[in-house]
Tab-separated table of C-alpha atoms in Angstrom:
chain	number	residue	atom	x	y	z
A	6	MET	CA	-9.020	18.855	32.643
A	7	GLY	CA	-6.166	18.260	30.204
A	8	ARG	CA	-5.173	15.118	32.094
A	9	ILE	CA	-8.727	13.807	31.967
A	10	ILE	CA	-8.944	14.311	28.193
A	11	ALA	CA	-5.493	12.765	27.726
A	12	THR	CA	-6.503	9.769	29.827
A	13	ILE	CA	-9.665	9.307	27.766
A	14	ILE	CA	-7.606	9.477	24.540
A	15	LEU	CA	-5.100	7.051	26.045
A	16	ILE	CA	-7.738	4.510	26.984
A	17	GLY	CA	-9.590	5.015	23.701
A	18	GLY	CA	-6.402	4.521	21.676
A	19	ILE	CA	-5.447	1.342	23.510
A	20	ALA	CA	-9.012	0.058	23.214
A	21	ALA	CA	-9.022	0.762	19.460
A	22	ILE	CA	-5.772	-1.137	18.981
A	23	GLY	CA	-7.095	-4.041	21.039
A	24	TRP	CA	-10.419	-4.054	19.198
A	25	VAL	CA	-8.735	-4.257	15.797
A	26	ALA	CA	-6.033	-6.683	16.959
A	27	PHE	CA	-8.642	-9.099	18.225
A	28	GLY	CA	-10.670	-8.956	15.042
A	29	GLY	CA	-13.533	-6.716	16.054
A	30	SER	CA	-13.418	-4.317	13.102
A	31	ASP	CA	-14.425	-6.157	9.962
A	32	GLU	CA	-13.726	-9.124	7.768
A	33	THR	CA	-10.267	-7.874	6.855
A	34	ALA	CA	-9.208	-7.867	10.462
A	35	GLN	CA	-10.479	-11.396	10.830
A	36	ALA	CA	-8.462	-12.389	7.790
A	37	VAL	CA	-5.397	-10.741	9.322
A	38	ALA	CA	-5.862	-12.643	12.536
A	39	THR	CA	-6.395	-15.869	10.636
A	40	GLU	CA	-3.364	-15.329	8.459
A	41	ALA	CA	-1.172	-14.816	11.477
A	42	ALA	CA	-1.979	-18.391	12.451
A	43	ASP	CA	-2.044	-19.911	8.982
A	44	PRO	CA	-1.666	-17.920	5.734
A	45	ASN	CA	-3.309	-20.618	3.655
A	46	ALA	CA	-6.259	-20.855	6.010
A	47	ALA	CA	-6.895	-17.140	5.532
A	48	ALA	CA	-7.028	-17.606	1.794
A	49	ASP	CA	-9.334	-20.585	2.175
A	50	ALA	CA	-11.620	-18.613	4.466
A	51	GLU	CA	-11.901	-15.780	1.979
A	52	THR	CA	-12.668	-18.200	-0.810
A	53	ALA	CA	-15.360	-19.801	1.281
A	54	GLU	CA	-16.898	-16.427	2.059
A	55	GLN	CA	-17.317	-15.478	-1.569
A	56	PRO	CA	-20.828	-15.464	-2.904
A	57	ALA	CA	-21.440	-18.172	-5.435
A	58	PRO	CA	-21.676	-16.836	-8.983
A	59	THR	CA	-25.297	-16.315	-9.852
A	60	ALA	CA	-26.720	-18.352	-12.699
A	61	THR	CA	-28.467	-15.386	-14.278
A	62	PRO	CA	-26.495	-12.292	-13.363
A	63	GLU	CA	-27.986	-8.864	-13.667
A	64	PRO	CA	-26.885	-7.258	-16.916
A	65	ILE	CA	-24.339	-4.516	-16.284
A	66	GLU	CA	-23.632	-1.402	-18.240
A	67	GLU	CA	-20.875	-1.530	-20.776
A	68	PRO	CA	-17.590	-0.974	-18.924
A	69	GLU	CA	-15.878	2.328	-19.560
A	70	ASN	CA	-13.059	2.337	-22.111
A	71	TYR	CA	-9.890	3.918	-20.702
A	72	GLY	CA	-7.958	3.573	-23.960
A	73	PRO	CA	-5.217	1.245	-25.169
A	74	ARG	CA	-3.118	-0.640	-22.657
A	75	MET	CA	0.586	-0.020	-22.385
A	76	ASP	CA	3.231	-2.559	-23.339
A	77	LEU	CA	5.255	-4.650	-20.910
A	78	VAL	CA	8.910	-3.900	-21.582
A	79	ASP	CA	12.218	-5.272	-20.269
A	80	ILE	CA	10.507	-8.143	-18.469
A	81	ASP	CA	13.028	-10.099	-16.391
A	82	GLY	CA	11.398	-13.443	-17.016
A	83	TRP	CA	8.103	-15.257	-17.467
A	84	LEU	CA	6.802	-17.959	-15.167
A	85	GLN	CA	4.020	-20.501	-15.657
A	86	THR	CA	3.562	-19.626	-19.334
A	87	ASP	CA	5.180	-20.004	-22.740
A	88	ALA	CA	4.421	-16.354	-23.472
A	89	THR	CA	7.296	-13.954	-23.953
A	90	SER	CA	5.255	-10.785	-24.460
A	91	ILE	CA	1.930	-9.360	-23.383
A	92	ASP	CA	1.078	-9.358	-27.095
A	93	ASP	CA	0.846	-13.146	-26.840
A	94	PHE	CA	-2.397	-12.587	-24.916
A	95	ASN	CA	-3.952	-10.359	-27.595
A	96	GLY	CA	-7.521	-11.249	-28.469
A	97	GLN	CA	-8.302	-12.484	-24.949
A	98	VAL	CA	-9.985	-10.811	-22.026
A	99	LEU	CA	-6.911	-10.301	-19.867
A	100	LEU	CA	-6.858	-9.500	-16.157
A	101	VAL	CA	-3.518	-7.821	-15.445
A	102	GLU	CA	-2.572	-7.531	-11.796
A	103	MET	CA	0.380	-5.557	-10.479
A	104	TRP	CA	1.351	-7.313	-7.258
A	105	THR	CA	4.087	-8.661	-5.047
A	106	PHE	CA	3.913	-11.763	-2.895
A	107	GLY	CA	4.829	-9.989	0.340
A	108	CYS	CA	1.912	-7.560	0.142
A	109	PHE	CA	-0.997	-8.606	2.358
A	110	ASN	CA	-3.608	-6.838	0.268
A	111	CYS	CA	-2.277	-8.514	-2.884
A	112	LYS	CA	-2.582	-11.902	-1.199
A	113	ALA	CA	-6.139	-11.080	-0.184
A	114	ARG	CA	-7.058	-10.790	-3.881
A	115	ILE	CA	-5.687	-14.229	-4.803
A	116	PRO	CA	-8.747	-16.323	-3.811
A	117	HIS	CA	-10.917	-14.006	-5.897
A	118	ASN	CA	-8.603	-14.353	-8.888
A	119	GLN	CA	-8.758	-18.117	-8.415
A	120	SER	CA	-12.539	-17.945	-8.566
A	121	TYR	CA	-12.399	-15.935	-11.822
A	122	TYR	CA	-10.001	-18.514	-13.200
A	123	GLU	CA	-12.343	-21.329	-12.240
A	124	GLU	CA	-15.390	-19.563	-13.662
A	125	PHE	CA	-13.948	-18.180	-16.893
A	126	GLY	CA	-10.798	-20.270	-17.413
A	127	ASP	CA	-12.379	-22.333	-20.193
A	128	GLU	CA	-13.435	-19.219	-22.043
A	129	ASN	CA	-11.423	-16.543	-23.785
A	130	PHE	CA	-9.925	-15.308	-20.530
A	131	GLU	CA	-6.513	-15.218	-18.916
A	132	ILE	CA	-4.876	-13.687	-15.852
A	133	LEU	CA	-1.407	-12.185	-16.042
A	134	GLY	CA	0.360	-11.285	-12.816
A	135	VAL	CA	3.029	-8.633	-13.113
A	136	HIS	CA	5.207	-9.351	-10.098
A	137	ALA	CA	6.817	-6.054	-9.048
A	138	PRO	CA	8.757	-6.527	-5.798
A	139	GLU	CA	8.630	-3.840	-3.165
A	140	PHE	CA	11.507	-5.242	-1.123
A	141	SER	CA	14.686	-7.054	-2.108
A	142	PHE	CA	13.582	-10.413	-0.669
A	143	GLU	CA	10.588	-10.268	-3.009
A	144	ALA	CA	12.959	-9.943	-5.972
A	145	ASP	CA	14.592	-13.311	-5.268
A	146	LEU	CA	13.447	-15.799	-7.903
A	147	ALA	CA	13.496	-18.755	-5.501
A	148	ASN	CA	11.326	-16.817	-3.030
A	149	ILE	CA	8.893	-15.873	-5.814
A	150	GLU	CA	8.575	-19.468	-7.019
A	151	GLU	CA	8.100	-20.705	-3.480
A	152	ALA	CA	5.415	-18.070	-2.873
A	153	LEU	CA	3.548	-18.897	-6.105
A	154	ASP	CA	3.452	-22.524	-5.009
A	155	ARG	CA	2.485	-21.737	-1.404
A	156	LEU	CA	-0.226	-19.272	-2.401
A	157	ASP	CA	-1.550	-21.538	-5.175
A	158	VAL	CA	-1.077	-18.894	-7.853
A	159	THR	CA	-1.207	-20.878	-11.082
A	160	TRP	CA	-1.616	-18.173	-13.727
A	161	PRO	CA	1.179	-16.667	-15.858
A	162	GLN	CA	3.604	-14.249	-14.262
A	163	ALA	CA	5.767	-11.534	-15.797
A	164	LEU	CA	8.689	-10.589	-13.562
A	165	ASP	CA	9.141	-6.835	-13.322
A	166	MET	CA	12.108	-6.825	-10.962
A	167	GLU	CA	13.056	-3.179	-11.521
A	168	LYS	CA	9.390	-2.070	-11.367
A	169	LYS	CA	9.748	-0.361	-14.750
A	170	ASN	CA	6.317	-1.485	-15.900
A	171	PHE	CA	4.771	-1.076	-12.458
A	172	ARG	CA	5.724	2.598	-12.647
A	173	ALA	CA	5.001	3.056	-16.348
A	174	TRP	CA	1.462	1.703	-16.011
A	175	GLN	CA	0.893	4.018	-13.029
A	176	PRO	CA	2.395	7.316	-14.117
A	177	GLY	CA	3.523	9.989	-11.676
A	178	SER	CA	4.179	9.073	-8.073
A	179	THR	CA	0.900	7.232	-7.690
A	180	ASN	CA	1.931	3.572	-7.882
A	181	TYR	CA	0.263	1.078	-5.632
A	182	TRP	CA	0.096	-2.613	-4.776
A	183	PRO	CA	-2.179	-4.188	-5.843
A	184	ARG	CA	-3.569	-2.593	-8.989
A	185	THR	CA	-5.884	-4.505	-11.265
A	186	TYR	CA	-6.736	-3.893	-14.900
A	187	VAL	CA	-8.954	-5.743	-17.337
A	188	ILE	CA	-7.914	-5.549	-20.970
A	189	ASP	CA	-10.475	-6.328	-23.645
A	190	GLN	CA	-9.987	-8.325	-26.844
A	191	ASN	CA	-8.885	-5.153	-28.676
A	192	GLY	CA	-6.229	-4.311	-26.095
A	193	ASP	CA	-8.180	-1.505	-24.429
A	194	ILE	CA	-8.304	-1.033	-20.654
A	195	ARG	CA	-11.894	-1.578	-19.459
A	196	TYR	CA	-11.381	-1.830	-15.686
A	197	ASP	CA	-8.858	-0.132	-13.428
A	198	HIS	CA	-8.935	-0.574	-9.673
A	199	ILE	CA	-6.494	0.106	-6.860
A	200	GLY	CA	-6.426	-2.170	-3.809
A	201	GLU	CA	-8.822	-4.775	-2.569
A	202	GLY	CA	-12.572	-4.901	-3.053
A	203	ARG	CA	-15.143	-4.521	-5.831
A	204	TYR	CA	-14.732	-8.180	-6.673
A	205	GLU	CA	-18.221	-8.645	-8.100
A	206	GLU	CA	-17.880	-5.570	-10.308
A	207	LEU	CA	-14.703	-7.122	-11.677
A	208	ARG	CA	-16.427	-10.478	-12.200
A	209	GLU	CA	-19.262	-8.799	-14.099
A	210	THR	CA	-16.809	-6.794	-16.199
A	211	ILE	CA	-15.046	-9.995	-17.255
A	212	ARG	CA	-18.361	-11.675	-17.958
A	213	PHE	CA	-19.611	-8.715	-19.991
A	214	LEU	CA	-16.484	-8.603	-22.138
A	215	ILE	CA	-16.530	-12.348	-22.782
A	216	GLU	CA	-20.205	-12.250	-23.755
A	217	ASN	CA	-20.018	-8.938	-25.615
A	218	PRO	CA	-16.638	-8.735	-27.334
A	219	PRO	CA	-15.951	-5.341	-28.884
A	220	GLU	CA	-15.937	-4.940	-32.642
A	221	PRO	CA	-12.450	-5.849	-33.836
A	222	ARG	CA	-10.427	-2.811	-34.821
A	223	PRO	CA	-9.683	-2.593	-38.526
A	224	ALA	CA	-6.089	-3.506	-39.237
A	225	THR	CA	-3.894	-0.454	-39.784
B	19	MET	CA	-14.770	3.876	11.228
B	20	GLY	CA	-13.671	1.146	8.830
B	21	THR	CA	-11.032	3.463	7.386
B	22	PHE	CA	-9.672	4.202	10.860
B	23	ALA	CA	-9.623	0.485	11.685
B	24	GLU	CA	-7.841	-0.317	8.429
B	25	GLY	CA	-5.223	2.269	9.402
B	26	ILE	CA	-4.637	0.415	12.674
B	27	GLU	CA	-4.434	-2.914	10.846
B	28	SER	CA	-1.838	-1.443	8.510
B	29	ILE	CA	0.592	-1.020	11.407
B	30	ARG	CA	1.550	-4.666	11.036
B	31	PHE	CA	2.264	-4.522	7.310
B	32	ALA	CA	5.812	-4.125	6.026
B	33	CYS	CA	4.677	-1.409	3.618
B	34	SER	CA	3.999	0.833	6.609
B	35	LEU	CA	7.545	0.646	7.981
B	36	VAL	CA	8.563	3.568	5.797
B	37	LEU	CA	6.119	5.662	7.820
B	38	LEU	CA	6.562	4.039	11.190
B	39	ILE	CA	10.356	4.017	11.482
B	40	PRO	CA	10.769	7.822	11.219
B	41	ALA	CA	7.711	8.244	13.457
B	42	LEU	CA	9.471	6.150	16.094
B	43	GLY	CA	12.550	8.365	15.725
B	44	ILE	CA	10.488	11.515	16.226
B	45	ILE	CA	8.688	10.146	19.268
B	46	LEU	CA	12.002	9.229	20.921
B	47	LEU	CA	13.880	12.343	19.860
B	48	GLY	CA	11.279	14.997	20.401
B	49	ARG	CA	9.997	16.674	23.493
B	50	ARG	CA	6.482	18.153	23.418
B	51	ARG	CA	4.977	14.997	21.957
B	52	ASN	CA	1.435	16.313	22.426
B	53	LEU	CA	2.378	18.982	19.853
B	54	LEU	CA	4.614	16.911	17.581
B	55	VAL	CA	2.258	13.979	17.099
B	56	PRO	CA	-0.591	16.106	15.665
B	57	VAL	CA	1.949	17.955	13.498
B	58	TRP	CA	3.304	14.619	12.247
B	59	ILE	CA	-0.152	13.223	11.475
B	60	VAL	CA	-1.464	16.365	9.766
B	61	THR	CA	1.677	16.796	7.658
B	62	GLY	CA	1.840	13.128	6.715
B	63	SER	CA	-1.863	13.080	5.837
B	64	LEU	CA	-1.603	16.187	3.666
B	65	VAL	CA	1.339	14.866	1.654
B	66	ALA	CA	-0.331	11.473	1.232
B	67	TRP	CA	-3.582	13.120	0.147
B	68	LEU	CA	-1.776	15.375	-2.340
B	69	ARG	CA	-0.189	12.270	-3.827
B	70	PHE	CA	-3.510	10.399	-3.931
B	71	ALA	CA	-5.071	13.383	-5.719
B	72	GLY	CA	-2.250	13.458	-8.243
B	73	TRP	CA	-1.152	16.938	-7.181
B	74	TRP	CA	2.205	15.788	-5.774
B	75	ASP	CA	4.054	14.325	-8.706
B	76	LEU	CA	7.656	14.447	-7.495
B	77	GLU	CA	9.296	11.031	-7.671
B	78	SER	CA	10.718	9.877	-4.332
B	79	SER	CA	14.197	9.682	-5.788
B	80	GLY	CA	16.653	12.053	-7.346
B	81	LEU	CA	18.234	15.280	-6.184
B	82	TRP	CA	15.354	16.747	-4.150
B	83	HIS	CA	14.804	13.545	-2.258
B	84	SER	CA	18.518	13.206	-1.478
B	85	LEU	CA	18.755	16.817	-0.354
B	86	SER	CA	15.767	16.365	1.925
B	87	GLY	CA	17.595	13.436	3.538
B	88	VAL	CA	20.640	15.593	4.246
B	89	LEU	CA	18.424	18.343	5.639
B	90	LEU	CA	16.671	15.808	7.875
B	91	VAL	CA	20.005	14.828	9.435
B	92	VAL	CA	20.853	18.481	10.106
B	93	LEU	CA	17.439	19.272	11.598
B	94	ALA	CA	17.462	16.127	13.744
B	95	TRP	CA	20.843	17.102	15.168
B	96	LEU	CA	19.572	20.633	15.863
B	97	ALA	CA	16.453	19.291	17.574
B	98	TRP	CA	18.589	16.986	19.719
B	99	LYS	CA	21.023	19.760	20.603
B	100	ARG	CA	18.548	22.547	21.255
B	101	ASN	CA	15.476	22.531	23.405
B	102	ASP	CA	13.028	24.593	21.404
B	103	ALA	CA	9.704	23.970	19.751
B	104	ILE	CA	10.800	25.316	16.369
B	105	ALA	CA	13.609	22.791	15.926
B	106	ASP	CA	11.382	19.954	17.133
B	107	SER	CA	8.576	21.018	14.779
B	108	ALA	CA	10.905	21.464	11.811
B	109	VAL	CA	12.350	17.955	12.033
B	110	THR	CA	8.851	16.567	12.575
B	111	VAL	CA	7.419	18.307	9.502
B	112	LEU	CA	10.341	17.290	7.277
B	113	GLY	CA	10.330	13.737	8.637
B	114	ALA	CA	6.610	13.404	7.927
B	115	VAL	CA	7.005	14.866	4.434
B	116	ILE	CA	9.818	12.442	3.572
B	117	ALA	CA	8.000	9.464	5.059
B	118	SER	CA	4.742	10.161	3.214
B	119	TRP	CA	6.612	11.032	0.045
B	120	THR	CA	8.539	7.730	0.078
B	121	TRP	CA	5.624	5.581	1.233
B	122	VAL	CA	4.168	3.103	-1.224
B	123	PRO	CA	1.126	1.700	0.517
B	124	CYS	CA	-0.315	-1.760	0.357
B	125	VAL	CA	-3.903	-0.947	-0.352
B	126	GLY	CA	-6.843	-2.488	1.456
B	127	ARG	CA	-10.543	-1.974	0.802
B	128	HIS	CA	-10.950	1.386	2.494
B	129	LEU	CA	-7.675	2.932	1.377
B	130	GLY	CA	-8.506	1.580	-2.077
B	131	ASP	CA	-11.821	3.428	-1.993
B	132	ILE	CA	-9.955	6.620	-1.072
B	133	LEU	CA	-7.426	6.161	-3.861
B	134	ASN	CA	-10.003	5.320	-6.507
B	135	ALA	CA	-12.234	8.244	-5.534
B	136	ALA	CA	-9.380	10.727	-5.087
B	137	ARG	CA	-8.687	10.677	-8.786
B	138	SER	CA	-12.094	12.161	-9.608
B	139	GLY	CA	-13.023	13.960	-6.366
B	140	PRO	CA	-9.962	14.696	-4.250
B	141	TRP	CA	-11.557	17.069	-1.722
B	142	GLY	CA	-13.977	14.448	-0.475
B	143	GLN	CA	-11.057	12.148	0.354
B	144	LEU	CA	-9.099	14.503	2.607
B	145	LEU	CA	-10.870	13.556	5.842
B	146	PRO	CA	-10.855	9.801	5.088
B	147	THR	CA	-7.102	10.087	4.464
B	148	VAL	CA	-6.661	11.763	7.850
B	149	ALA	CA	-8.810	9.032	9.471
B	150	PHE	CA	-6.608	6.341	7.938
B	151	MET	CA	-3.453	8.092	9.128
B	152	VAL	CA	-4.799	8.607	12.649
B	153	GLY	CA	-5.425	4.853	12.748
B	154	LEU	CA	-1.962	4.075	11.431
B	155	PHE	CA	-0.331	6.370	13.958
B	156	VAL	CA	-2.613	5.579	16.888
B	157	PRO	CA	0.368	4.293	18.943
B	158	LEU	CA	1.869	7.790	18.639
B	159	VAL	CA	-1.417	9.307	19.785
B	160	VAL	CA	-1.379	6.989	22.800
B	161	LEU	CA	2.194	7.998	23.652
B	162	ALA	CA	1.366	11.695	23.275
B	163	ALA	CA	-1.642	11.268	25.564
B	164	LEU	CA	0.548	9.400	28.030
B	165	ASP	CA	2.761	12.484	28.233
B	166	VAL	CA	-0.141	14.496	29.592
B	167	ALA	CA	-1.853	11.755	31.575
B	168	ALA	CA	1.339	10.572	33.287
B	169	PRO	CA	3.930	13.371	33.267
B	170	LYS	CA	6.425	11.399	35.381
B	171	LEU	CA	6.582	8.698	32.724
B	172	ALA	CA	7.085	11.377	30.079
B	173	GLU	CA	10.070	12.747	31.990
B	174	ARG	CA	11.709	9.334	31.912
B	175	ALA	CA	11.057	9.143	28.169
B	176	GLU	CA	13.056	12.335	27.751
B	177	HIS	CA	16.154	10.769	29.279
B	178	PRO	CA	19.200	11.827	27.173
B	179	GLN	CA	19.957	8.239	26.187
B	180	VAL	CA	16.416	7.748	24.876
B	181	ARG	CA	16.650	10.972	22.899
B	182	THR	CA	20.003	9.850	21.499
B	183	VAL	CA	18.369	6.665	20.229
B	184	GLY	CA	15.769	8.899	18.545
B	185	LEU	CA	18.535	10.991	17.010
B	186	ALA	CA	20.307	7.856	15.778
B	187	ILE	CA	17.121	6.662	14.070
B	188	MET	CA	16.547	10.029	12.392
B	189	VAL	CA	20.197	10.291	11.274
B	190	LEU	CA	20.014	6.763	9.885
B	191	VAL	CA	16.742	7.535	8.056
B	192	GLY	CA	18.119	10.820	6.685
B	193	ALA	CA	21.375	9.229	5.536
B	194	LEU	CA	19.563	6.331	3.873
B	195	VAL	CA	17.130	8.698	2.171
B	196	ALA	CA	20.093	10.764	0.959
B	197	VAL	CA	21.679	7.715	-0.682
B	198	THR	CA	18.254	6.323	-1.734
B	199	LEU	CA	18.574	3.189	0.405
B	200	PHE	CA	15.733	3.886	2.838
B	201	ASP	CA	13.422	1.478	1.024
B	202	ASP	CA	16.046	-1.250	1.349
B	203	LEU	CA	16.214	-0.800	5.115
B	204	ALA	CA	12.452	-1.163	5.355
B	205	GLY	CA	12.727	-4.217	3.093
B	206	GLU	CA	15.339	-5.856	5.259
B	207	LEU	CA	13.204	-5.323	8.357
B	208	ALA	CA	10.209	-6.733	6.510
B	209	ARG	CA	12.216	-9.771	5.403
B	210	ARG	CA	13.425	-10.443	8.931
B	211	SER	CA	9.895	-10.218	10.247
B	212	SER	CA	8.466	-12.368	7.445
B	213	PHE	CA	10.790	-15.388	7.412
């Protein structure tokens, strides 16, 4: 009896691996399979799959306010921007993304970020990538620059080589790639999401904040 | 089902090497794989879930982490030397704790849902965490099932040289954890497989 159950588990396990490996699970698996052949094609496919922004979106509730953002300290360099501090983005709706170029799930977000950039780039909106390498090869500046070019990441990047900010923004032992925040014009965090997904919720949060900027805080 | 599938997909990501390398060591070192694999998965899932819920706040660095690396080397040597379930289980539990403690996951849609929900409702995310881990470690489940389904193959897998390779992996992992270089090893493997 034990051998029969073990054989069923054995066959089931191998079948599950095969099913996922050959793209039978969901769209992520298909993206994985596509990326194995051509990383850029995977990104293109995801972009193509995105729903077009609706002309008259449903109004959403005011996004929750999680309080003031933290600072970015001891940044090891800035790429694709003249900024030298996160304060240089004050007054804008700012999408801050903790990521690293070697992380598959971070790369899966890029086409969505590109679509936000295309949709809101002419408005009071900016994206700031905080590149926090997981592995040493991701901390090599030449590799980072090559990856930004290859992945068509055109928005500003703050280099957080020692992951000081990556850890500080995610206190305790719970730090993850990717993690996405939206900061409003007053510097408050209005969206906080770990991992992939919820792309339309993010789009609507950005739209809401651009169309409904919070009352400026009185100067202290 | 999507969570389980995402676990399987994660096998190919460099972020998962921190979990998979010690798991490989255990599977080569240990006898009684049909016991050790469930112990590994349950322990690893619990530690991961505790971290997701914010109830495990110890940084994977510092004195405790280093000491756990030293202890892993000692327990691996004991498990290799002795043929008893307690030594095998002890190195498996500690290996799983260290692996899950050190692991920084790349987060897909389903794991992201677990992580986002675990902050407000941790209990509801325990089973999804286990489902993800079962997916991630499904090759171990297959090998454990193979032990029972094909005992002759299992005997070959317990050849002393195979077990010595398992010991070498666990000693290497323990030593690197002790000197906080385990992440770098995983990084180097990821680099070699990426370029």
